[in-house]
mmCIF file of N, CA and C in Angstrom:
data_model
loop_
_atom_site.group_PDB
_atom_site.id
_atom_site.type_symbol
_atom_site.label_atom_id
_atom_site.label_comp_id
_atom_site.label_asym_id
_atom_site.label_seq_id
_atom_site.Cartn_x
_atom_site.Cartn_y
_atom_site.Cartn_z
ATOM 1 N N MET A 135 -35.347 -6.108 -2.135
ATOM 2 C CA MET A 135 -34.957 -5.380 -3.374
ATOM 3 C C MET A 135 -33.122 -5.460 -2.606
ATOM 4 N N ALA A 136 -32.397 -6.023 -3.244
ATOM 5 C CA ALA A 136 -30.501 -5.355 -2.734
ATOM 6 C C ALA A 136 -30.356 -4.630 -3.705
ATOM 7 N N VAL A 137 -29.055 -4.521 -2.563
ATOM 8 C CA VAL A 137 -28.837 -2.626 -3.044
ATOM 9 C C VAL A 137 -27.137 -3.759 -3.024
ATOM 10 N N ILE A 138 -26.276 -3.160 -4.208
ATOM 11 C CA ILE A 138 -25.119 -3.588 -4.438
ATOM 12 C C ILE A 138 -24.315 -1.605 -4.832
ATOM 13 N N VAL A 139 -22.839 -2.120 -3.912
ATOM 14 C CA VAL A 139 -22.387 -1.031 -3.879
ATOM 15 C C VAL A 139 -20.801 -1.508 -4.136
ATOM 16 N N VAL A 140 -20.752 -1.057 -4.836
ATOM 17 C CA VAL A 140 -18.683 -1.125 -5.600
ATOM 18 C C VAL A 140 -18.238 0.302 -5.966
ATOM 19 N N ILE A 141 -16.875 -0.494 -5.242
ATOM 20 C CA ILE A 141 -16.064 0.892 -4.915
ATOM 21 C C ILE A 141 -14.906 0.652 -5.836
ATOM 22 N N VAL A 142 -14.536 1.299 -6.662
ATOM 23 C CA VAL A 142 -13.140 1.155 -7.370
ATOM 24 C C VAL A 142 -12.270 2.001 -7.232
ATOM 25 N N LEU A 143 -10.915 1.680 -6.961
ATOM 26 C CA LEU A 143 -10.089 2.769 -5.887
ATOM 27 C C LEU A 143 -8.816 2.902 -7.197
ATOM 28 N N ALA A 144 -8.753 3.742 -7.772
ATOM 29 C CA ALA A 144 -7.573 3.916 -8.492
ATOM 30 C C ALA A 144 -6.579 5.320 -8.065
ATOM 31 N N VAL A 145 -5.623 4.288 -8.080
ATOM 32 C CA VAL A 145 -4.205 5.520 -7.492
ATOM 33 C C VAL A 145 -3.250 5.550 -8.169
ATOM 34 N N ALA A 146 -3.294 6.700 -8.331
ATOM 35 C CA ALA A 146 -2.012 6.829 -9.495
ATOM 36 C C ALA A 146 -0.439 7.257 -8.253
ATOM 37 N N PRO A 147 0.644 6.719 -9.178
ATOM 38 C CA PRO A 147 1.557 7.028 -8.690
ATOM 39 C C PRO A 147 2.038 8.728 -8.362
ATOM 40 N N GLY A 148 3.312 8.925 -7.202
ATOM 41 C CA GLY A 148 3.095 10.019 -7.080
ATOM 42 C C GLY A 148 3.130 10.414 -5.590
ATOM 43 N N ASP A 149 2.779 11.943 -5.768
ATOM 44 C CA ASP A 149 2.691 12.236 -4.066
ATOM 45 C C ASP A 149 1.678 11.727 -2.981
ATOM 46 N N SER A 150 2.030 11.234 -2.020
ATOM 47 C CA SER A 150 1.242 10.219 -1.486
ATOM 48 C C SER A 150 1.832 9.984 0.503
ATOM 49 N N ASP A 151 1.041 10.386 0.908
ATOM 50 C CA ASP A 151 1.666 10.154 2.633
ATOM 51 C C ASP A 151 0.971 8.720 3.605
ATOM 52 N N GLU A 152 2.141 7.967 3.515
ATOM 53 C CA GLU A 152 1.740 6.770 3.675
ATOM 54 C C GLU A 152 1.893 6.589 5.500
ATOM 55 N N SER A 153 2.061 7.972 6.127
ATOM 56 C CA SER A 153 2.614 8.058 7.763
ATOM 57 C C SER A 153 1.054 7.646 8.345
ATOM 58 N N THR A 154 0.952 6.854 9.485
ATOM 59 C CA THR A 154 -0.063 6.838 10.724
ATOM 60 C C THR A 154 -0.296 8.134 11.510
ATOM 61 N N THR A 155 -1.441 8.849 11.268
ATOM 62 C CA THR A 155 -1.902 9.743 11.986
ATOM 63 C C THR A 155 -2.825 9.636 13.288
ATOM 64 N N PRO A 156 -2.379 9.232 14.531
ATOM 65 C CA PRO A 156 -3.121 8.798 15.568
ATOM 66 C C PRO A 156 -4.255 10.753 15.514
ATOM 67 N N ALA A 157 -5.313 10.148 16.273
ATOM 68 C CA ALA A 157 -6.265 11.443 16.558
ATOM 69 C C ALA A 157 -7.378 11.114 17.779
ATOM 70 N N PRO A 158 -7.665 12.026 18.540
ATOM 71 C CA PRO A 158 -9.045 11.760 19.406
ATOM 72 C C PRO A 158 -9.975 10.861 18.912
ATOM 73 N N SER A 159 -10.753 9.883 19.311
ATOM 74 C CA SER A 159 -11.354 8.838 18.673
ATOM 75 C C SER A 159 -12.793 9.895 17.800
ATOM 76 N N THR A 160 -13.415 11.153 18.184
ATOM 77 C CA THR A 160 -14.101 12.102 18.350
ATOM 78 C C THR A 160 -13.675 12.999 16.301
ATOM 79 N N SER A 161 -12.197 13.594 16.806
ATOM 80 C CA SER A 161 -11.820 13.679 15.329
ATOM 81 C C SER A 161 -10.765 13.961 14.906
ATOM 82 N N ILE A 162 -10.604 13.833 13.985
ATOM 83 C CA ILE A 162 -8.973 13.833 13.162
ATOM 84 C C ILE A 162 -8.629 15.569 12.612
ATOM 85 N N THR A 163 -7.295 15.571 12.550
ATOM 86 C CA THR A 163 -6.967 16.790 12.246
ATOM 87 C C THR A 163 -5.579 16.420 11.633
ATOM 88 N N PRO A 164 -5.305 16.325 10.568
ATOM 89 C CA PRO A 164 -4.251 16.038 9.863
ATOM 90 C C PRO A 164 -2.877 16.674 10.820
ATOM 91 N N LYS A 165 -1.799 15.745 11.327
ATOM 92 C CA LYS A 165 -1.037 15.955 12.259
ATOM 93 C C LYS A 165 -0.019 17.525 11.951
ATOM 94 N N ALA A 166 -0.032 17.386 10.256
ATOM 95 C CA ALA A 166 0.914 18.624 9.719
ATOM 96 C C ALA A 166 -0.015 19.850 9.987
ATOM 97 N N SER A 167 -0.813 19.932 10.421
ATOM 98 C CA SER A 167 -1.779 21.332 10.313
ATOM 99 C C SER A 167 -1.348 21.774 11.784
ATOM 100 N N GLN A 168 -1.037 21.137 12.677
ATOM 101 C CA GLN A 168 -0.159 21.662 14.494
ATOM 102 C C GLN A 168 1.150 21.985 13.983
ATOM 103 N N GLU A 169 1.761 21.561 13.253
ATOM 104 C CA GLU A 169 3.280 21.732 12.938
ATOM 105 C C GLU A 169 3.472 22.784 11.873
ATOM 106 N N GLN A 170 2.838 22.909 10.795
ATOM 107 C CA GLN A 170 3.813 23.792 9.619
ATOM 108 C C GLN A 170 2.325 24.734 9.258
ATOM 109 N N PRO A 171 2.840 25.658 8.281
ATOM 110 C CA PRO A 171 2.107 26.336 8.085
ATOM 111 C C PRO A 171 0.938 25.610 6.840
ATOM 112 N N GLN A 172 -0.183 25.668 6.597
ATOM 113 C CA GLN A 172 -0.808 25.368 5.517
ATOM 114 C C GLN A 172 -0.158 24.572 3.946
ATOM 115 N N GLU A 173 -0.318 26.214 3.313
ATOM 116 C CA GLU A 173 0.581 25.609 2.212
ATOM 117 C C GLU A 173 2.002 24.851 2.146
ATOM 118 N N SER A 174 2.418 24.352 3.090
ATOM 119 C CA SER A 174 3.474 23.364 3.028
ATOM 120 C C SER A 174 3.530 22.090 3.327
ATOM 121 N N GLN A 175 2.219 21.593 3.867
ATOM 122 C CA GLN A 175 1.224 20.327 4.019
ATOM 123 C C GLN A 175 1.180 19.607 2.901
ATOM 124 N N GLY A 176 0.981 20.374 1.690
ATOM 125 C CA GLY A 176 0.455 19.746 0.747
ATOM 126 C C GLY A 176 -0.996 18.729 0.305
ATOM 127 N N GLU A 177 -1.589 17.856 -0.071
ATOM 128 C CA GLU A 177 -2.578 17.035 -0.177
ATOM 129 C C GLU A 177 -3.421 16.935 1.021
ATOM 130 N N ARG A 178 -2.398 16.638 1.905
ATOM 131 C CA ARG A 178 -2.968 16.219 3.166
ATOM 132 C C ARG A 178 -3.921 17.207 3.683
ATOM 133 N N ALA A 179 -2.985 18.441 3.638
ATOM 134 C CA ALA A 179 -4.562 19.396 4.225
ATOM 135 C C ALA A 179 -5.595 19.853 3.890
ATOM 136 N N ASP A 180 -5.661 19.099 2.398
ATOM 137 C CA ASP A 180 -7.252 19.409 1.682
ATOM 138 C C ASP A 180 -8.290 18.624 2.979
ATOM 139 N N LEU A 181 -7.622 17.600 3.843
ATOM 140 C CA LEU A 181 -9.340 16.715 4.592
ATOM 141 C C LEU A 181 -9.181 17.209 5.847
ATOM 142 N N VAL A 182 -10.081 18.345 5.991
ATOM 143 C CA VAL A 182 -10.289 19.131 6.834
ATOM 144 C C VAL A 182 -10.930 19.055 7.990
ATOM 145 N N ARG A 183 -11.549 17.624 7.787
ATOM 146 C CA ARG A 183 -12.401 17.226 8.779
ATOM 147 C C ARG A 183 -12.530 15.808 8.903
ATOM 148 N N PHE A 184 -12.417 14.628 10.041
ATOM 149 C CA PHE A 184 -12.537 13.513 9.766
ATOM 150 C C PHE A 184 -12.617 12.604 10.835
ATOM 151 N N LYS A 185 -13.886 12.124 11.216
ATOM 152 C CA LYS A 185 -14.121 11.811 12.502
ATOM 153 C C LYS A 185 -15.563 10.891 12.519
ATOM 154 N N LEU A 186 -15.289 10.155 13.542
ATOM 155 C CA LEU A 186 -16.472 9.599 13.892
ATOM 156 C C LEU A 186 -17.645 9.979 14.728
ATOM 157 N N ASP A 187 -19.298 9.802 13.844
ATOM 158 C CA ASP A 187 -20.511 10.239 14.194
ATOM 159 C C ASP A 187 -20.938 9.540 15.151
ATOM 160 N N ASP A 188 -21.519 9.415 16.698
ATOM 161 C CA ASP A 188 -22.162 8.488 17.004
ATOM 162 C C ASP A 188 -23.651 8.508 17.182
ATOM 163 N N ARG A 189 -24.177 8.487 16.192
ATOM 164 C CA ARG A 189 -25.877 8.434 15.995
ATOM 165 C C ARG A 189 -26.901 7.276 16.662
ATOM 166 N N SER A 190 -26.413 6.726 17.473
ATOM 167 C CA SER A 190 -26.588 5.963 18.528
ATOM 168 C C SER A 190 -28.001 5.964 19.186
ATOM 169 N N GLU A 191 -29.339 5.744 19.304
ATOM 170 C CA GLU A 191 -30.202 5.868 20.319
ATOM 171 C C GLU A 191 -31.520 5.071 20.228
ATOM 172 N N ALA A 192 -32.103 4.689 21.455
ATOM 173 C CA ALA A 192 -32.989 4.056 21.926
ATOM 174 C C ALA A 192 -31.944 2.417 21.608
ATOM 175 N N GLY A 193 -30.992 2.644 22.293
ATOM 176 C CA GLY A 193 -30.629 0.807 22.631
ATOM 177 C C GLY A 193 -29.935 0.415 21.086
ATOM 178 N N ILE A 194 -29.849 1.176 19.964
ATOM 179 C CA ILE A 194 -29.025 0.720 18.514
ATOM 180 C C ILE A 194 -27.956 1.407 18.593
ATOM 181 N N THR A 195 -27.181 0.896 18.224
ATOM 182 C CA THR A 195 -25.657 1.171 17.903
ATOM 183 C C THR A 195 -25.794 1.849 16.342
ATOM 184 N N ASN A 196 -25.125 3.029 16.160
ATOM 185 C CA ASN A 196 -25.266 3.753 14.811
ATOM 186 C C ASN A 196 -24.220 4.423 14.690
ATOM 187 N N ILE A 197 -23.080 4.324 13.918
ATOM 188 C CA ILE A 197 -21.889 5.089 14.547
ATOM 189 C C ILE A 197 -20.888 5.263 12.660
ATOM 190 N N TRP A 198 -21.205 6.078 12.226
ATOM 191 C CA TRP A 198 -20.908 6.917 10.888
ATOM 192 C C TRP A 198 -19.580 7.840 10.986
ATOM 193 N N LEU A 199 -18.826 7.325 9.534
ATOM 194 C CA LEU A 199 -17.530 8.366 9.267
ATOM 195 C C LEU A 199 -17.663 9.423 8.983
ATOM 196 N N VAL A 200 -17.703 10.563 8.922
ATOM 197 C CA VAL A 200 -17.996 11.962 8.181
ATOM 198 C C VAL A 200 -16.540 12.431 7.850
ATOM 199 N N TRP A 201 -16.558 13.196 6.643
ATOM 200 C CA TRP A 201 -15.710 14.349 6.665
ATOM 201 C C TRP A 201 -16.424 15.319 5.788
ATOM 202 N N THR A 202 -15.006 16.062 5.459
ATOM 203 C CA THR A 202 -14.873 17.236 4.918
ATOM 204 C C THR A 202 -14.005 17.766 4.100
ATOM 205 N N ILE A 203 -13.357 17.548 2.721
ATOM 206 C CA ILE A 203 -12.808 17.754 1.873
ATOM 207 C C ILE A 203 -12.749 18.969 0.887
ATOM 208 N N LYS A 204 -11.951 19.976 1.132
ATOM 209 C CA LYS A 204 -11.900 21.261 0.667
ATOM 210 C C LYS A 204 -10.737 21.205 -0.431
ATOM 211 N N ASN A 205 -10.998 21.195 -1.674
ATOM 212 C CA ASN A 205 -9.822 21.477 -2.579
ATOM 213 C C ASN A 205 -8.862 22.158 -2.495
ATOM 214 N N GLY A 206 -7.628 22.275 -2.366
ATOM 215 C CA GLY A 206 -6.847 23.507 -2.568
ATOM 216 C C GLY A 206 -5.953 23.727 -3.391
ATOM 217 N N SER A 207 -6.317 22.540 -4.457
ATOM 218 C CA SER A 207 -5.212 22.735 -6.113
ATOM 219 C C SER A 207 -5.891 23.329 -6.618
ATOM 220 N N SER A 208 -5.064 23.510 -7.920
ATOM 221 C CA SER A 208 -6.026 24.502 -9.046
ATOM 222 C C SER A 208 -6.432 23.605 -10.408
ATOM 223 N N GLU A 209 -6.738 22.031 -10.221
ATOM 224 C CA GLU A 209 -7.389 21.599 -10.980
ATOM 225 C C GLU A 209 -8.082 20.424 -10.057
ATOM 226 N N LYS A 210 -9.664 19.711 -10.883
ATOM 227 C CA LYS A 210 -10.129 19.019 -10.294
ATOM 228 C C LYS A 210 -9.710 17.956 -9.843
ATOM 229 N N SER A 211 -10.170 17.509 -8.670
ATOM 230 C CA SER A 211 -9.048 16.347 -7.812
ATOM 231 C C SER A 211 -10.179 15.309 -7.561
ATOM 232 N N ASP A 212 -9.992 14.312 -7.438
ATOM 233 C CA ASP A 212 -10.289 12.754 -6.474
ATOM 234 C C ASP A 212 -9.221 12.489 -5.422
ATOM 235 N N TYR A 213 -10.180 12.210 -4.268
ATOM 236 C CA TYR A 213 -8.854 11.850 -3.168
ATOM 237 C C TYR A 213 -9.382 10.668 -2.543
ATOM 238 N N SER A 214 -8.467 9.640 -2.190
ATOM 239 C CA SER A 214 -9.105 8.659 -1.702
ATOM 240 C C SER A 214 -7.500 8.605 -0.739
ATOM 241 N N TRP A 215 -8.255 7.458 0.458
ATOM 242 C CA TRP A 215 -7.629 7.452 1.794
ATOM 243 C C TRP A 215 -7.807 5.903 2.733
ATOM 244 N N GLU A 216 -6.935 5.779 3.207
ATOM 245 C CA GLU A 216 -7.095 4.345 4.395
ATOM 246 C C GLU A 216 -7.350 4.785 5.696
ATOM 247 N N TRP A 217 -8.132 4.085 6.418
ATOM 248 C CA TRP A 217 -8.247 4.762 7.819
ATOM 249 C C TRP A 217 -8.383 3.160 8.683
ATOM 250 N N GLU A 218 -7.878 3.461 10.328
ATOM 251 C CA GLU A 218 -8.108 2.343 10.781
ATOM 252 C C GLU A 218 -8.633 2.882 12.050
ATOM 253 N N ALA A 219 -9.689 2.239 12.943
ATOM 254 C CA ALA A 219 -9.796 2.712 14.428
ATOM 255 C C ALA A 219 -9.316 1.754 15.298
ATOM 256 N N VAL A 220 -8.495 2.026 16.312
ATOM 257 C CA VAL A 220 -7.825 1.043 17.192
ATOM 258 C C VAL A 220 -8.698 1.364 18.626
ATOM 259 N N ASP A 221 -8.310 0.949 19.410
ATOM 260 C CA ASP A 221 -8.864 1.109 20.809
ATOM 261 C C ASP A 221 -7.201 1.115 21.504
ATOM 262 N N ALA A 222 -7.847 1.240 22.692
ATOM 263 C CA ALA A 222 -6.536 2.057 23.817
ATOM 264 C C ALA A 222 -5.060 1.002 23.939
ATOM 265 N N GLY A 223 -6.141 0.041 23.831
ATOM 266 C CA GLY A 223 -4.251 -1.235 23.497
ATOM 267 C C GLY A 223 -3.602 -1.426 22.508
ATOM 268 N N GLY A 224 -4.264 -0.945 21.316
ATOM 269 C CA GLY A 224 -4.046 -0.758 19.970
ATOM 270 C C GLY A 224 -4.388 -2.318 18.742
ATOM 271 N N THR A 225 -5.366 -2.637 19.803
ATOM 272 C CA THR A 225 -5.792 -3.514 18.735
ATOM 273 C C THR A 225 -6.918 -2.760 17.680
ATOM 274 N N ARG A 226 -6.849 -3.483 16.563
ATOM 275 C CA ARG A 226 -7.461 -2.618 15.282
ATOM 276 C C ARG A 226 -9.371 -3.314 15.222
ATOM 277 N N LEU A 227 -10.175 -2.344 15.587
ATOM 278 C CA LEU A 227 -11.453 -2.735 15.528
ATOM 279 C C LEU A 227 -12.550 -2.641 14.241
ATOM 280 N N ALA A 228 -11.807 -1.519 13.047
ATOM 281 C CA ALA A 228 -12.414 -1.312 12.243
ATOM 282 C C ALA A 228 -11.221 -1.324 11.324
ATOM 283 N N ASN A 229 -11.472 -1.218 9.635
ATOM 284 C CA ASN A 229 -10.427 -0.464 8.709
ATOM 285 C C ASN A 229 -11.397 -0.094 7.273
ATOM 286 N N GLY A 230 -11.076 0.616 6.886
ATOM 287 C CA GLY A 230 -11.086 1.077 5.538
ATOM 288 C C GLY A 230 -11.095 1.619 4.995
ATOM 289 N N SER A 231 -11.567 2.282 3.454
ATOM 290 C CA SER A 231 -11.102 2.971 2.550
ATOM 291 C C SER A 231 -12.153 3.877 1.877
ATOM 292 N N GLN A 232 -11.764 5.146 1.723
ATOM 293 C CA GLN A 232 -12.885 6.153 1.768
ATOM 294 C C GLN A 232 -12.227 6.785 0.289
ATOM 295 N N LEU A 233 -13.529 7.363 -0.529
ATOM 296 C CA LEU A 233 -12.755 8.123 -2.128
ATOM 297 C C LEU A 233 -13.760 8.914 -2.000
ATOM 298 N N GLU A 234 -13.246 10.130 -2.668
ATOM 299 C CA GLU A 234 -14.296 11.457 -3.032
ATOM 300 C C GLU A 234 -13.640 11.625 -4.119
ATOM 301 N N THR A 235 -14.688 12.311 -5.070
ATOM 302 C CA THR A 235 -14.053 12.346 -6.645
ATOM 303 C C THR A 235 -14.637 13.913 -7.414
ATOM 304 N N ASP A 236 -14.295 14.220 -7.891
ATOM 305 C CA ASP A 236 -14.601 15.219 -8.879
ATOM 306 C C ASP A 236 -14.986 16.401 -8.047
ATOM 307 N N VAL A 237 -13.776 16.722 -7.146
ATOM 308 C CA VAL A 237 -13.782 18.043 -6.586
ATOM 309 C C VAL A 237 -13.437 19.007 -7.170
ATOM 310 N N GLN A 238 -14.218 20.321 -7.523
ATOM 311 C CA GLN A 238 -13.500 21.536 -8.721
ATOM 312 C C GLN A 238 -12.343 22.222 -6.898
ATOM 313 N N PRO A 239 -11.872 23.017 -7.834
ATOM 314 C CA PRO A 239 -10.757 23.921 -7.262
ATOM 315 C C PRO A 239 -11.688 24.778 -5.905
ATOM 316 N N GLY A 240 -11.236 24.888 -4.752
ATOM 317 C CA GLY A 240 -11.563 25.729 -4.169
ATOM 318 C C GLY A 240 -13.157 25.036 -3.577
ATOM 319 N N GLN A 241 -13.248 24.158 -3.518
ATOM 320 C CA GLN A 241 -14.616 23.359 -3.543
ATOM 321 C C GLN A 241 -14.446 22.556 -2.280
ATOM 322 N N THR A 242 -15.467 22.554 -1.886
ATOM 323 C CA THR A 242 -15.226 21.817 -0.391
ATOM 324 C C THR A 242 -16.409 20.559 -0.884
ATOM 325 N N ALA A 243 -16.487 18.875 0.120
ATOM 326 C CA ALA A 243 -17.127 18.263 -0.533
ATOM 327 C C ALA A 243 -17.395 17.130 1.211
ATOM 328 N N GLN A 244 -18.446 17.265 1.348
ATOM 329 C CA GLN A 244 -18.776 16.366 2.374
ATOM 330 C C GLN A 244 -19.148 14.923 2.357
ATOM 331 N N GLY A 245 -19.106 13.723 3.173
ATOM 332 C CA GLY A 245 -19.301 12.826 2.704
ATOM 333 C C GLY A 245 -19.555 12.159 4.017
ATOM 334 N N GLU A 246 -20.424 10.764 3.613
ATOM 335 C CA GLU A 246 -20.175 9.905 5.243
ATOM 336 C C GLU A 246 -20.558 8.376 4.697
ATOM 337 N N TYR A 247 -20.277 7.691 5.968
ATOM 338 C CA TYR A 247 -20.054 5.943 5.516
ATOM 339 C C TYR A 247 -20.616 5.928 6.465
ATOM 340 N N PRO A 248 -21.582 4.591 6.643
ATOM 341 C CA PRO A 248 -21.926 3.845 7.859
ATOM 342 C C PRO A 248 -20.777 2.920 8.615
ATOM 343 N N THR A 249 -20.820 2.332 9.802
ATOM 344 C CA THR A 249 -19.346 1.325 10.045
ATOM 345 C C THR A 249 -19.850 0.459 11.050
ATOM 346 N N THR A 250 -19.525 -0.318 11.522
ATOM 347 C CA THR A 250 -19.413 -1.761 12.062
ATOM 348 C C THR A 250 -19.194 -1.427 13.439
ATOM 349 N N LEU A 251 -18.906 -0.160 14.011
ATOM 350 C CA LEU A 251 -18.173 -0.331 15.381
ATOM 351 C C LEU A 251 -19.637 0.033 16.422
ATOM 352 N N LYS A 252 -18.667 -1.004 17.513
ATOM 353 C CA LYS A 252 -20.001 -0.817 18.658
ATOM 354 C C LYS A 252 -19.321 0.294 19.712
ATOM 355 N N GLY A 253 -18.983 1.067 19.410
ATOM 356 C CA GLY A 253 -18.536 2.237 20.457
ATOM 357 C C GLY A 253 -17.643 3.417 19.517
ATOM 358 N N VAL A 254 -17.597 4.632 20.636
ATOM 359 C CA VAL A 254 -16.431 5.759 20.425
ATOM 360 C C VAL A 254 -15.534 5.405 21.789
ATOM 361 N N LYS A 255 -15.731 5.391 22.634
ATOM 362 C CA LYS A 255 -14.884 5.597 23.805
ATOM 363 C C LYS A 255 -13.792 4.896 23.566
ATOM 364 N N GLY A 256 -12.715 5.967 24.192
ATOM 365 C CA GLY A 256 -11.055 5.339 24.376
ATOM 366 C C GLY A 256 -10.812 4.960 22.736
ATOM 367 N N MET A 257 -11.245 5.214 21.754
ATOM 368 C CA MET A 257 -10.653 4.651 20.317
ATOM 369 C C MET A 257 -9.941 5.772 19.595
ATOM 370 N N GLU A 258 -9.011 5.359 18.877
ATOM 371 C CA GLU A 258 -8.369 6.674 18.038
ATOM 372 C C GLU A 258 -8.543 5.963 16.336
ATOM 373 N N LEU A 259 -8.604 6.911 15.981
ATOM 374 C CA LEU A 259 -8.802 7.077 14.072
ATOM 375 C C LEU A 259 -7.895 7.423 13.393
ATOM 376 N N ASN A 260 -7.458 6.538 13.289
ATOM 377 C CA ASN A 260 -5.693 7.140 12.282
ATOM 378 C C ASN A 260 -6.019 7.223 10.774
ATOM 379 N N ILE A 261 -5.692 7.665 10.196
ATOM 380 C CA ILE A 261 -5.330 7.712 8.488
ATOM 381 C C ILE A 261 -4.172 7.633 8.391
ATOM 382 N N THR A 262 -4.330 5.875 7.295
ATOM 383 C CA THR A 262 -2.715 5.169 7.296
ATOM 384 C C THR A 262 -2.295 5.689 5.977
ATOM 385 N N SER A 263 -3.194 6.327 4.718
ATOM 386 C CA SER A 263 -2.543 6.711 3.566
ATOM 387 C C SER A 263 -3.825 7.549 2.951
ATOM 388 N N PHE A 264 -3.586 8.881 2.692
ATOM 389 C CA PHE A 264 -3.959 9.886 1.667
ATOM 390 C C PHE A 264 -3.259 10.158 0.430
ATOM 391 N N ASP A 265 -4.137 10.321 -1.048
ATOM 392 C CA ASP A 265 -3.874 10.492 -1.748
ATOM 393 C C ASP A 265 -4.599 11.569 -2.589
ATOM 394 N N ARG A 266 -4.410 12.339 -3.522
ATOM 395 C CA ARG A 266 -5.182 13.561 -4.129
ATOM 396 C C ARG A 266 -4.116 12.871 -5.995
ATOM 397 N N THR A 267 -5.550 12.866 -6.869
ATOM 398 C CA THR A 267 -5.002 13.000 -8.174
ATOM 399 C C THR A 267 -5.683 13.313 -8.744
ATOM 400 N N ALA A 268 -5.115 13.988 -10.285
ATOM 401 C CA ALA A 268 -6.497 14.900 -10.921
ATOM 402 C C ALA A 268 -7.441 14.222 -11.431
ATOM 403 N N SER A 269 -8.204 14.925 -11.136
ATOM 404 C CA SER A 269 -9.616 14.038 -12.122
ATOM 405 C C SER A 269 -10.038 14.267 -12.954
ATOM 406 N N TYR A 270 -10.210 13.493 -14.359
ATOM 407 C CA TYR A 270 -10.276 13.801 -15.791
ATOM 408 C C TYR A 270 -11.522 13.666 -16.438
#
């Protein structure tokens, strides 16, 4: 049995945050949340949690990305973001794009995605772009 997964990413022009935000390897909190009140952060504040979850056991590496989105807008929204994992020397070990769709106003959505990473120690998880668009 073969399983094929296709993800189409459509990003509308408009508000976006193209900055790279480093964080500890086990958790990422958007930098703005530490510096500004949440209402002035915009769409980036909707990414409440983004981290690596090491589920490895019995000598088998099994590391996942996990996230929580809370829609702080007044309309149904789609979210897309790009991320990278880098080692202490700044070498990129993995990168990818994530998508969360049809999140209702005030609703919380959680997701997870497997990685090919071999460990989490000494690693930084960065968000390189983050966008929220209206969902139709």
